[in-house]
Amino acid sequence: MVVADNVHKSFGPVRAVRGVSFELLPGQVAGLLGPNGAGKTTTIRMIVGCLMPDQGRVLIEGRDTADASAAARARIGYLPESTPLYMEMRVADYLTYRARLYGFGRATRKAAVDRAIERCWLKDVRTRRISQLSKGYKQRVGLASALVHNPPVLVLDEPTNGLDPTQIRETRQLVRELATDRTMLLSSHILPEVAVLCDRVIVVSGGVVRADAPPAMLGKDNAEQVTYIVQARIQRAADEEKFIKLMSQLPFVDRVDRDPARRHEGEWIEWRIDGKPGAPDLREAIATASSQTGILLRELRTEAPNLERAFLRLIEKTDGGTTP
Amino acid sequence: MKGCWAIASRELGSYFRQPAGWIIIALYLFLTGLVFATGVLIPGRVASLRDFFALSGWLLLPVAPAISMRLVSEELRSGTIENLFSSPVSPAAIVIGKYLGASIFMLTMLVPTLVYPIVLRMYASPTPDPGPIAAGYLCLILLGTLYLSIGLLASTLTPNATLAFMVTLFAILGLMFAGTAADWVTPPLRAVLRALAIGPRVMDFSRGVIDTVHVVGFLSVSAFFVFLSVICMEARRWR
């Protein structure tokens, strides 16, 4: 179990974290989500004991990172951002060194290293120099080193940052496997990653927790606001203005925009029409209005409110913070 | 001090896993070999390593900062310090482990120089007195560990290894010239500079005199710098 209790941290005039609190139950996989500079890494560094909070406290399995620092840290496996490793070492030697840091004796060390190598699919590179490995393999070495002492809590800072799509898929699969029997906190600025891996999302922005909910629930908060995707035939430039004016005048319509990617096929142009929060289904009104003015539609659908939009809205809504 | 020895042995190994360690050893042996061949091995002179040890402070000058410059700064630069800070190892164990690793590397570097007294024993007549040689080596070790402790502190302060090297180099030069500088200043400061001066202590050792005051002096100054390094390391957790 991990408890962050009203944690604050400033670097000079920059207030990086301004009162973050959450509690991770055993076995829970939580994602710390936020834009770059939101205070994710600072929060994580305080949780793993690399940094002491100015105010508030962090408990790992009941042990305070300030009072019982070593005991708390022994229960955490941590993979820092960008996976720093000793490049000149060989994989097995590095993991053995890590096991020694966690107090493994000669007798138990080899078994611990073998287990970590097995779990992170590193068997075929165990005698290779870390500098010679691909980025994906380096990431696995980092994960193995975080796991070598079999900690009940695993903290990963941006675990798929800088990997190619295949490596991202492999790393996510590995992370999902590792999450089966431990508490996990991972940070990311990539939404789908958190949605796929986590059963809880903690959105951080400007050093404050903006939302804390399961990924599905996070989207629901904004469910009342629906966007309609419309493809309409615009034959003349005047039609475009007419269409915008017509749609904007409909009751419950918030705004009308060209699709951001400006998709079109000949005269068929895609539009995004945002309904006001709590509006009824507008599809019928849109169809009727356009047919009455002679503008043809060939597509009219609602866009499911997704995590991405919920996330952006949360950040935009509250972004008066001190993000550097 | 859990994990201290693991850090020391990794540190020692890392010198030999990279070209830098071998180059440092080669450089040092080249310098000492030069001094031995041109200043000691002179036909007709009484065999003694006195000049050799008297110069030892200078010979270690370019070498010790090179050994120490990466100790902590490399960890800060590459971010591996996070791995250490998140492990259950205390900052003191990290710093002392690194200092031990560097010191053992320096001792390893000194081992091949034992060939010089052996050569003298084999070819010189009369054979040199072993006392001053033992005192000379003790001096080398004390001096080396002192330089390394200064380097350790410099390395703890910056992620830039080159900067750590330069700071160490100039700090050591400062200690070497402290004796000379003492003559230029007024009494209270003069006493301090005299106490810090390395030159006279090295001279005593190279004559074969093992003065406990010198030994304790070297050790306590080294311990002081290691202690400061621990404080700096501990402070990193707070900023």
Coordinates of N, CA and C in Angstrom, one line a residue, chain A residues 12-219:
Chain A
G12 N 13.2 26.3 -5.4 CA 13.3 27.7 -5.5 C 11.9 28.3 -5.5
P13 N 11.7 29.2 -6.5 CA 10.3 29.9 -6.6 C 9.3 28.9 -7.3
V14 N 9.7 27.8 -7.9 CA 8.8 27.0 -8.6 C 8.1 26.0 -7.7
R15 N 6.8 26.1 -7.5 CA 6.1 25.1 -6.7 C 5.7 23.9 -7.6
A16 N 6.6 22.9 -7.6 CA 6.4 21.8 -8.5 C 5.2 20.9 -8.1
V17 N 5.1 20.7 -6.8 CA 4.0 19.8 -6.3 C 3.3 20.6 -5.2
R18 N 2.0 20.8 -5.3 CA 1.3 21.6 -4.3 C 0.1 20.8 -3.6
G19 N 0.5 19.9 -2.8 CA -0.5 19.2 -2.0 C -1.1 18.0 -2.7
V20 N -0.3 17.0 -3.1 CA -0.8 15.8 -3.7 C -1.1 14.8 -2.7
S21 N -2.3 14.2 -2.8 CA -2.7 13.1 -1.9 C -3.4 12.0 -2.6
F22 N -3.0 10.8 -2.4 CA -3.7 9.6 -2.9 C -3.3 8.4 -2.1
E23 N -4.0 7.3 -2.3 CA -3.8 6.1 -1.6 C -3.9 5.0 -2.5
L24 N -2.9 4.2 -2.7 CA -3.0 3.0 -3.6 C -3.1 1.8 -2.7
L25 N -4.2 1.0 -3.0 CA -4.5 -0.2 -2.3 C -3.6 -1.3 -2.9
P26 N -3.4 -2.4 -2.1 CA -2.5 -3.5 -2.6 C -3.1 -4.0 -3.9
G27 N -2.2 -4.3 -4.8 CA -2.7 -4.9 -6.1 C -3.2 -3.9 -7.1
Q28 N -3.4 -2.6 -6.7 CA -3.9 -1.6 -7.6 C -2.9 -1.2 -8.6
V29 N -3.3 -0.9 -9.8 CA -2.4 -0.4 -10.8 C -2.9 1.0 -11.2
A30 N -2.1 2.0 -10.8 CA -2.6 3.4 -11.0 C -1.7 4.1 -12.0
G31 N -2.3 5.0 -12.7 CA -1.5 5.8 -13.7 C -1.5 7.2 -13.3
L32 N -0.3 7.8 -13.2 CA -0.2 9.2 -12.9 C -0.1 9.9 -14.3
L33 N -1.1 10.7 -14.6 CA -1.2 11.2 -15.9 C -1.1 12.7 -15.9
G34 N -0.4 13.3 -16.8 CA -0.3 14.8 -16.8 C 0.6 15.2 -17.9
P35 N 0.5 16.5 -18.3 CA 1.4 17.0 -19.3 C 2.8 17.1 -18.8
N36 N 3.8 17.3 -19.7 CA 5.2 17.5 -19.2 C 5.2 18.7 -18.3
G37 N 5.9 18.6 -17.2 CA 6.1 19.7 -16.2 C 4.9 19.8 -15.3
A38 N 4.1 18.7 -15.2 CA 2.9 18.8 -14.3 C 3.2 18.5 -12.9
G39 N 4.4 17.9 -12.7 CA 4.8 17.5 -11.3 C 4.8 16.0 -11.1
K40 N 4.6 15.2 -12.2 CA 4.6 13.8 -12.1 C 5.9 13.2 -11.6
T41 N 7.0 13.6 -12.2 CA 8.3 13.0 -11.8 C 8.7 13.4 -10.4
T42 N 8.4 14.7 -10.1 CA 8.7 15.1 -8.7 C 7.9 14.3 -7.7
T43 N 6.6 14.1 -8.0 CA 5.8 13.3 -7.1 C 6.3 11.9 -6.9
I44 N 6.7 11.3 -8.1 CA 7.2 10.0 -8.1 C 8.6 9.9 -7.3
R45 N 9.4 10.9 -7.5 CA 10.7 10.9 -6.8 C 10.5 11.0 -5.3
M46 N 9.4 11.6 -4.9 CA 9.2 11.7 -3.4 C 8.6 10.4 -2.9
I47 N 7.8 9.7 -3.8 CA 7.3 8.4 -3.3 C 8.4 7.4 -3.2
V48 N 9.3 7.4 -4.1 CA 10.4 6.4 -4.0 C 11.5 6.7 -3.0
G49 N 11.4 7.9 -2.4 CA 12.4 8.3 -1.4 C 13.7 9.0 -2.0
C50 N 13.7 9.3 -3.3 CA 14.8 10.0 -3.9 C 14.8 11.5 -3.4
L51 N 13.6 12.0 -3.1 CA 13.5 13.4 -2.7 C 12.6 13.5 -1.5
M52 N 12.9 14.3 -0.6 CA 12.1 14.5 0.6 C 11.1 15.6 0.4
P53 N 9.8 15.4 0.7 CA 8.8 16.4 0.6 C 9.1 17.6 1.5
D54 N 8.7 18.8 1.1 CA 8.8 20.0 2.0 C 7.8 19.9 3.1
Q55 N 6.7 19.3 2.7 CA 5.6 19.2 3.6 C 4.8 17.9 3.3
G56 N 4.1 17.3 4.2 CA 3.4 16.1 4.0 C 4.3 14.9 4.1
R57 N 3.7 13.7 3.9 CA 4.5 12.5 4.1 C 4.1 11.4 3.1
V58 N 5.0 10.5 2.9 CA 4.7 9.3 2.1 C 4.9 8.1 2.9
L59 N 3.9 7.2 2.8 CA 4.1 5.9 3.5 C 4.1 4.7 2.5
I60 N 5.1 3.9 2.6 CA 5.1 2.7 1.8 C 4.9 1.5 2.7
E61 N 3.8 0.8 2.4 CA 3.5 -0.4 3.3 C 3.6 0.0 4.8
G62 N 3.1 1.2 5.1 CA 3.1 1.6 6.4 C 4.4 2.3 7.0
R63 N 5.4 2.3 6.1 CA 6.7 2.9 6.6 C 6.9 4.3 6.0
D64 N 7.2 5.2 6.8 CA 7.4 6.6 6.4 C 8.7 6.7 5.6
T65 N 8.7 7.4 4.4 CA 10.0 7.5 3.7 C 11.0 8.5 4.4
A66 N 10.5 9.2 5.4 CA 11.4 10.1 6.1 C 12.0 9.4 7.3
D67 N 11.1 8.8 8.2 CA 11.5 8.2 9.4 C 12.2 6.8 9.2
A68 N 11.5 6.0 8.4 CA 12.0 4.7 8.2 C 12.4 4.5 6.7
S69 N 13.3 5.5 6.3 CA 13.6 5.6 4.9 C 14.1 4.3 4.2
A70 N 15.1 3.7 4.8 CA 15.6 2.5 4.2 C 14.6 1.4 4.1
A71 N 13.8 1.2 5.2 CA 12.8 0.1 5.2 C 11.8 0.4 4.1
A72 N 11.4 1.7 4.0 CA 10.4 2.0 3.0 C 10.9 1.8 1.6
R73 N 12.2 2.2 1.4 CA 12.8 2.1 0.0 C 13.0 0.6 -0.4
A74 N 13.3 -0.2 0.6 CA 13.5 -1.7 0.3 C 12.2 -2.3 -0.2
R75 N 11.1 -1.7 0.0 CA 9.8 -2.3 -0.5 C 9.4 -1.7 -1.8
I76 N 10.2 -0.9 -2.4 CA 9.8 -0.3 -3.7 C 10.8 -0.7 -4.8
G77 N 10.3 -1.0 -6.0 CA 11.1 -1.1 -7.1 C 10.9 0.1 -8.0
Y78 N 11.9 0.8 -8.5 CA 11.7 2.1 -9.2 C 12.5 2.1 -10.5
L79 N 11.8 2.4 -11.5 CA 12.4 2.6 -12.8 C 12.3 4.1 -13.2
P80 N 13.5 4.8 -13.1 CA 13.4 6.2 -13.3 C 13.2 6.5 -14.8
E81 N 12.8 7.7 -15.1 CA 12.6 8.2 -16.4 C 13.9 8.0 -17.3
S82 N 13.7 7.6 -18.5 CA 14.8 7.4 -19.4 C 15.8 6.3 -19.0
T83 N 15.4 5.5 -18.0 CA 16.2 4.2 -17.7 C 17.7 4.4 -17.6
P84 N 18.1 5.1 -16.5 CA 19.6 5.2 -16.4 C 20.2 3.9 -15.9
L85 N 21.2 3.5 -16.6 CA 21.9 2.2 -16.3 C 23.4 2.4 -16.4
Y86 N 24.2 1.5 -15.8 CA 25.7 1.6 -16.0 C 25.9 0.8 -17.3
M87 N 26.2 1.6 -18.4 CA 26.3 1.1 -19.7 C 27.4 0.1 -19.9
E88 N 28.5 0.3 -19.1 CA 29.7 -0.6 -19.3 C 29.5 -2.0 -18.7
M89 N 28.5 -2.2 -17.9 CA 28.3 -3.4 -17.2 C 27.6 -4.5 -18.1
R90 N 27.8 -5.7 -17.7 CA 27.0 -6.8 -18.4 C 25.7 -7.0 -17.6
V91 N 24.7 -7.5 -18.4 CA 23.3 -7.5 -17.8 C 23.3 -8.3 -16.5
A92 N 23.8 -9.5 -16.4 CA 23.8 -10.3 -15.2 C 24.6 -9.7 -14.1
D93 N 25.7 -9.1 -14.5 CA 26.6 -8.4 -13.4 C 25.8 -7.2 -12.8
Y94 N 25.1 -6.5 -13.7 CA 24.4 -5.3 -13.2 C 23.3 -5.7 -12.2
L95 N 22.6 -6.8 -12.6 CA 21.5 -7.2 -11.7 C 22.0 -7.8 -10.4
T96 N 23.2 -8.5 -10.5 CA 23.8 -9.0 -9.3 C 24.2 -7.8 -8.4
Y97 N 24.7 -6.8 -9.0 CA 25.1 -5.6 -8.2 C 23.8 -5.0 -7.5
R98 N 22.7 -4.9 -8.3 CA 21.5 -4.4 -7.7 C 21.0 -5.3 -6.5
A99 N 21.1 -6.6 -6.7 CA 20.7 -7.5 -5.7 C 21.5 -7.3 -4.4
R100 N 22.8 -7.0 -4.6 CA 23.7 -6.8 -3.4 C 23.2 -5.5 -2.7
L101 N 22.9 -4.5 -3.5 CA 22.4 -3.2 -2.8 C 21.2 -3.5 -1.9
Y102 N 20.4 -4.4 -2.3 CA 19.2 -4.7 -1.6 C 19.4 -5.8 -0.5
G103 N 20.7 -6.1 -0.3 CA 21.1 -6.9 0.9 C 21.0 -8.4 0.6
F104 N 21.0 -8.8 -0.7 CA 20.9 -10.2 -0.9 C 22.3 -10.8 -0.7
G105 N 22.4 -11.9 0.0 CA 23.7 -12.6 0.3 C 24.1 -13.4 -0.9
R106 N 25.3 -14.0 -0.8 CA 25.8 -14.8 -1.8 C 24.9 -16.0 -2.2
A107 N 24.2 -16.5 -1.2 CA 23.4 -17.7 -1.4 C 22.1 -17.4 -2.2
T108 N 21.5 -16.3 -1.9 CA 20.2 -16.0 -2.5 C 20.3 -15.1 -3.8
R109 N 21.5 -14.5 -4.0 CA 21.6 -13.6 -5.0 C 21.3 -14.1 -6.4
K110 N 21.9 -15.3 -6.7 CA 21.8 -15.9 -8.0 C 20.3 -16.2 -8.4
A111 N 19.6 -16.7 -7.4 CA 18.2 -17.1 -7.6 C 17.4 -15.8 -8.0
A112 N 17.7 -14.7 -7.2 CA 17.0 -13.5 -7.4 C 17.2 -12.9 -8.8
V113 N 18.5 -13.0 -9.2 CA 18.9 -12.4 -10.5 C 18.2 -13.3 -11.6
D114 N 18.3 -14.6 -11.5 CA 17.7 -15.5 -12.5 C 16.2 -15.3 -12.6
R115 N 15.6 -15.0 -11.5 CA 14.1 -14.8 -11.5 C 13.8 -13.5 -12.3
A116 N 14.6 -12.5 -12.0 CA 14.4 -11.2 -12.7 C 14.6 -11.3 -14.2
I117 N 15.7 -12.1 -14.5 CA 16.0 -12.3 -16.0 C 14.9 -13.0 -16.7
E118 N 14.4 -14.0 -16.0 CA 13.3 -14.8 -16.5 C 12.1 -14.0 -16.8
R119 N 11.7 -13.2 -15.7 CA 10.5 -12.4 -15.8 C 10.5 -11.3 -16.9
C120 N 11.7 -10.8 -17.1 CA 11.8 -9.7 -18.1 C 12.4 -10.1 -19.4
W121 N 12.3 -11.4 -19.7 CA 12.7 -12.0 -21.0 C 14.1 -11.5 -21.4
L122 N 15.1 -11.7 -20.5 CA 16.4 -11.3 -20.8 C 17.4 -12.4 -21.0
K123 N 16.9 -13.6 -21.0 CA 17.8 -14.8 -21.0 C 18.9 -14.7 -22.1
D124 N 18.5 -14.3 -23.3 CA 19.4 -14.4 -24.4 C 20.4 -13.2 -24.4
V125 N 20.3 -12.3 -23.5 CA 21.3 -11.2 -23.5 C 22.0 -11.1 -22.1
R126 N 21.9 -12.1 -21.3 CA 22.4 -12.0 -19.9 C 23.9 -11.7 -19.8
T127 N 24.7 -12.1 -20.8 CA 26.1 -11.8 -20.7 C 26.5 -10.7 -21.6
R128 N 25.5 -10.0 -22.2 CA 25.8 -8.9 -23.1 C 26.1 -7.6 -22.3
R129 N 26.9 -6.7 -22.9 CA 27.1 -5.4 -22.3 C 25.9 -4.6 -22.5
I130 N 25.5 -3.8 -21.5 CA 24.2 -3.0 -21.6 C 24.3 -2.0 -22.7
S131 N 25.5 -1.4 -22.9 CA 25.6 -0.4 -24.0 C 25.3 -1.0 -25.4
Q132 N 25.4 -2.3 -25.5 CA 25.2 -2.9 -26.9 C 23.8 -3.2 -27.1
L133 N 22.9 -3.1 -26.1 CA 21.5 -3.5 -26.2 C 20.7 -2.5 -26.9
S134 N 19.6 -2.9 -27.5 CA 18.6 -1.9 -28.1 C 17.9 -1.2 -27.0
K135 N 17.2 -0.2 -27.3 CA 16.5 0.6 -26.3 C 15.5 -0.2 -25.5
G136 N 14.8 -1.1 -26.3 CA 13.7 -1.9 -25.7 C 14.3 -2.9 -24.7
Y137 N 15.5 -3.5 -25.0 CA 16.2 -4.4 -24.1 C 16.7 -3.6 -22.9
K138 N 17.2 -2.4 -23.1 CA 17.7 -1.6 -22.0 C 16.5 -1.4 -21.0
Q139 N 15.3 -1.1 -21.6 CA 14.2 -0.9 -20.8 C 13.9 -2.1 -19.9
R140 N 14.0 -3.3 -20.5 CA 13.7 -4.5 -19.8 C 14.8 -4.7 -18.7
V141 N 16.0 -4.3 -19.0 CA 17.1 -4.4 -17.9 C 16.7 -3.5 -16.8
G142 N 16.2 -2.3 -17.1 CA 15.8 -1.4 -16.1 C 14.6 -2.0 -15.2
L143 N 13.7 -2.6 -15.9 CA 12.6 -3.2 -15.2 C 13.1 -4.4 -14.3
A144 N 14.0 -5.2 -14.9 CA 14.5 -6.3 -14.1 C 15.2 -5.8 -12.9
S145 N 16.0 -4.7 -13.0 CA 16.7 -4.2 -11.8 C 15.7 -3.6 -10.8
A146 N 14.6 -3.1 -11.3 CA 13.6 -2.6 -10.3 C 12.9 -3.8 -9.6
L147 N 13.0 -5.0 -10.2 CA 12.2 -6.1 -9.7 C 13.1 -7.1 -8.9
V148 N 14.4 -6.9 -9.0 CA 15.3 -8.0 -8.5 C 15.1 -8.4 -7.1
H149 N 14.6 -7.4 -6.3 CA 14.4 -7.8 -4.9 C 12.9 -8.1 -4.6
N150 N 12.2 -8.3 -5.7 CA 10.8 -8.7 -5.6 C 9.9 -7.8 -4.7
P151 N 9.9 -6.5 -5.0 CA 9.2 -5.6 -4.2 C 7.7 -5.6 -4.3
P152 N 7.0 -5.4 -3.2 CA 5.5 -5.4 -3.3 C 5.0 -4.1 -4.1
V153 N 5.8 -3.1 -4.2 CA 5.4 -1.9 -4.9 C 6.3 -1.6 -6.0
L154 N 5.8 -1.3 -7.2 CA 6.6 -1.0 -8.4 C 6.2 0.4 -8.9
V155 N 7.2 1.2 -9.1 CA 7.0 2.6 -9.6 C 7.7 2.8 -10.9
L156 N 7.0 3.1 -11.9 CA 7.7 3.3 -13.2 C 7.4 4.7 -13.8
D157 N 8.5 5.4 -14.1 CA 8.3 6.8 -14.6 C 8.4 6.7 -16.1
E158 N 7.4 7.0 -16.8 CA 7.3 7.0 -18.2 C 8.0 5.8 -18.8
P159 N 7.4 4.6 -18.6 CA 8.1 3.4 -19.0 C 8.3 3.2 -20.5
T160 N 7.5 3.8 -21.3 CA 7.6 3.5 -22.7 C 8.1 4.7 -23.5
N161 N 8.6 5.7 -22.8 CA 9.1 6.9 -23.4 C 10.3 6.6 -24.3
G162 N 10.2 7.1 -25.6 CA 11.3 6.9 -26.5 C 11.5 5.6 -27.1
L163 N 10.5 4.7 -27.0 CA 10.6 3.4 -27.6 C 9.8 3.4 -28.9
D164 N 10.2 2.4 -29.8 CA 9.4 2.4 -31.0 C 8.2 1.5 -30.8
P165 N 7.2 1.5 -31.8 CA 5.9 0.9 -31.5 C 6.0 -0.5 -31.1
T166 N 6.9 -1.3 -31.7 CA 7.0 -2.7 -31.3 C 7.5 -2.8 -29.8
Q167 N 8.5 -2.0 -29.5 CA 9.0 -2.0 -28.1 C 8.0 -1.6 -27.1
I168 N 7.2 -0.6 -27.5 CA 6.1 -0.1 -26.7 C 5.2 -1.2 -26.4
R169 N 4.8 -2.0 -27.4 CA 3.8 -3.0 -27.2 C 4.4 -4.1 -26.3
E170 N 5.7 -4.4 -26.5 CA 6.3 -5.5 -25.6 C 6.4 -5.0 -24.2
T171 N 6.8 -3.7 -24.0 CA 7.0 -3.2 -22.7 C 5.7 -3.2 -22.0
R172 N 4.6 -2.8 -22.7 CA 3.3 -2.7 -22.0 C 2.8 -4.1 -21.6
Q173 N 3.1 -5.1 -22.5 CA 2.7 -6.5 -22.2 C 3.5 -6.9 -20.9
L174 N 4.8 -6.6 -20.9 CA 5.6 -6.9 -19.7 C 5.0 -6.3 -18.4
V175 N 4.7 -5.0 -18.6 CA 4.2 -4.2 -17.4 C 2.9 -4.8 -16.9
R176 N 2.1 -5.2 -17.9 CA 0.8 -5.8 -17.5 C 1.0 -7.1 -16.7
E177 N 2.0 -7.9 -17.2 CA 2.3 -9.1 -16.5 C 2.8 -8.9 -15.1
L178 N 3.7 -7.9 -15.0 CA 4.3 -7.6 -13.7 C 3.2 -7.0 -12.7
A179 N 2.2 -6.4 -13.3 CA 1.2 -5.8 -12.4 C 0.3 -6.8 -11.8
T180 N 0.3 -8.1 -12.2 CA -0.6 -9.0 -11.7 C -0.5 -9.3 -10.2
D181 N 0.7 -9.2 -9.7 CA 0.8 -9.5 -8.2 C 1.5 -8.4 -7.4
R182 N 1.3 -7.2 -7.8 CA 1.9 -6.1 -7.0 C 1.2 -4.8 -7.2
T183 N 1.4 -3.9 -6.3 CA 0.9 -2.5 -6.4 C 1.8 -1.8 -7.4
M184 N 1.2 -1.0 -8.3 CA 2.0 -0.4 -9.3 C 1.5 1.1 -9.5
L185 N 2.5 2.0 -9.6 CA 2.2 3.3 -10.0 C 3.1 3.6 -11.2
L186 N 2.4 4.0 -12.3 CA 3.2 4.4 -13.5 C 2.8 5.8 -13.9
S187 N 3.8 6.5 -14.4 CA 3.5 7.9 -14.9 C 3.5 7.9 -16.4
S188 N 2.8 8.7 -17.0 CA 2.8 8.8 -18.5 C 2.1 10.1 -18.9
H189 N 2.5 10.6 -20.1 CA 1.7 11.7 -20.6 C 0.9 11.2 -21.8
I190 N 1.0 9.8 -22.0 CA 0.3 9.2 -23.1 C -1.0 8.6 -22.6
L191 N -2.1 9.1 -23.0 CA -3.4 8.6 -22.5 C -3.7 7.2 -22.7
P192 N -3.6 6.7 -24.0 CA -4.0 5.3 -24.2 C -3.3 4.3 -23.4
E193 N -2.0 4.7 -23.1 CA -1.2 3.8 -22.3 C -1.8 3.6 -20.9
V194 N -2.2 4.7 -20.3 CA -2.8 4.6 -19.0 C -4.1 3.9 -19.1
A195 N -4.9 4.2 -20.1 CA -6.2 3.5 -20.3 C -6.0 2.0 -20.4
V196 N -5.0 1.6 -21.1 CA -4.8 0.2 -21.3 C -4.2 -0.5 -20.1
L197 N -3.3 0.2 -19.4 CA -2.6 -0.5 -18.3 C -3.2 -0.4 -16.9
C198 N -3.9 0.7 -16.7 CA -4.2 1.0 -15.3 C -5.7 0.8 -15.0
D199 N -6.0 0.5 -13.7 CA -7.4 0.5 -13.3 C -7.8 1.7 -12.6
R200 N -6.8 2.7 -12.6 CA -7.1 4.0 -11.9 C -6.3 5.0 -12.5
V201 N -6.8 6.2 -12.7 CA -6.0 7.3 -13.3 C -6.0 8.5 -12.4
I202 N -4.8 9.0 -12.1 CA -4.7 10.2 -11.3 C -4.2 11.2 -12.2
V203 N -5.0 12.2 -12.5 CA -4.6 13.3 -13.4 C -3.9 14.4 -12.6
V204 N -2.7 14.7 -13.0 CA -2.0 15.8 -12.3 C -1.7 16.9 -13.3
S205 N -1.9 18.1 -12.8 CA -1.5 19.3 -13.6 C -1.2 20.4 -12.7
G206 N -0.1 21.2 -13.0 CA 0.2 22.3 -12.2 C 0.5 21.9 -10.7
G207 N 1.0 20.7 -10.5 CA 1.3 20.2 -9.2 C 0.2 19.8 -8.3
V208 N -1.0 19.7 -8.9 CA -2.2 19.4 -8.1 C -2.9 18.2 -8.7
V209 N -3.6 17.4 -7.9 CA -4.4 16.3 -8.5 C -5.7 16.9 -9.0
R210 N -6.0 16.7 -10.3 CA -7.2 17.3 -11.0 C -8.3 16.3 -11.0
A211 N -8.0 15.0 -11.0 CA -9.0 14.0 -11.1 C -8.4 12.7 -10.6
D212 N -9.2 11.8 -10.1 CA -8.7 10.5 -9.6 C -9.9 9.5 -9.7
A213 N -9.8 8.7 -10.8 CA -11.0 7.8 -11.1 C -10.5 6.7 -12.0
P214 N -11.3 5.6 -12.1 CA -11.0 4.6 -13.1 C -11.1 5.3 -14.5
P215 N -10.3 4.7 -15.5 CA -10.3 5.4 -16.8 C -11.7 5.6 -17.4
A216 N -12.6 4.6 -17.3 CA -13.9 4.7 -17.9 C -14.7 5.9 -17.2
M217 N -14.5 6.0 -15.9 CA -15.3 7.0 -15.2 C -14.8 8.4 -15.6
L218 N -13.5 8.5 -15.9 CA -12.9 9.8 -16.2 C -13.6 10.4 -17.4
G219 N -13.9 9.5 -18.4 CA -14.6 10.0 -19.6 C -16.0 10.4 -19.3

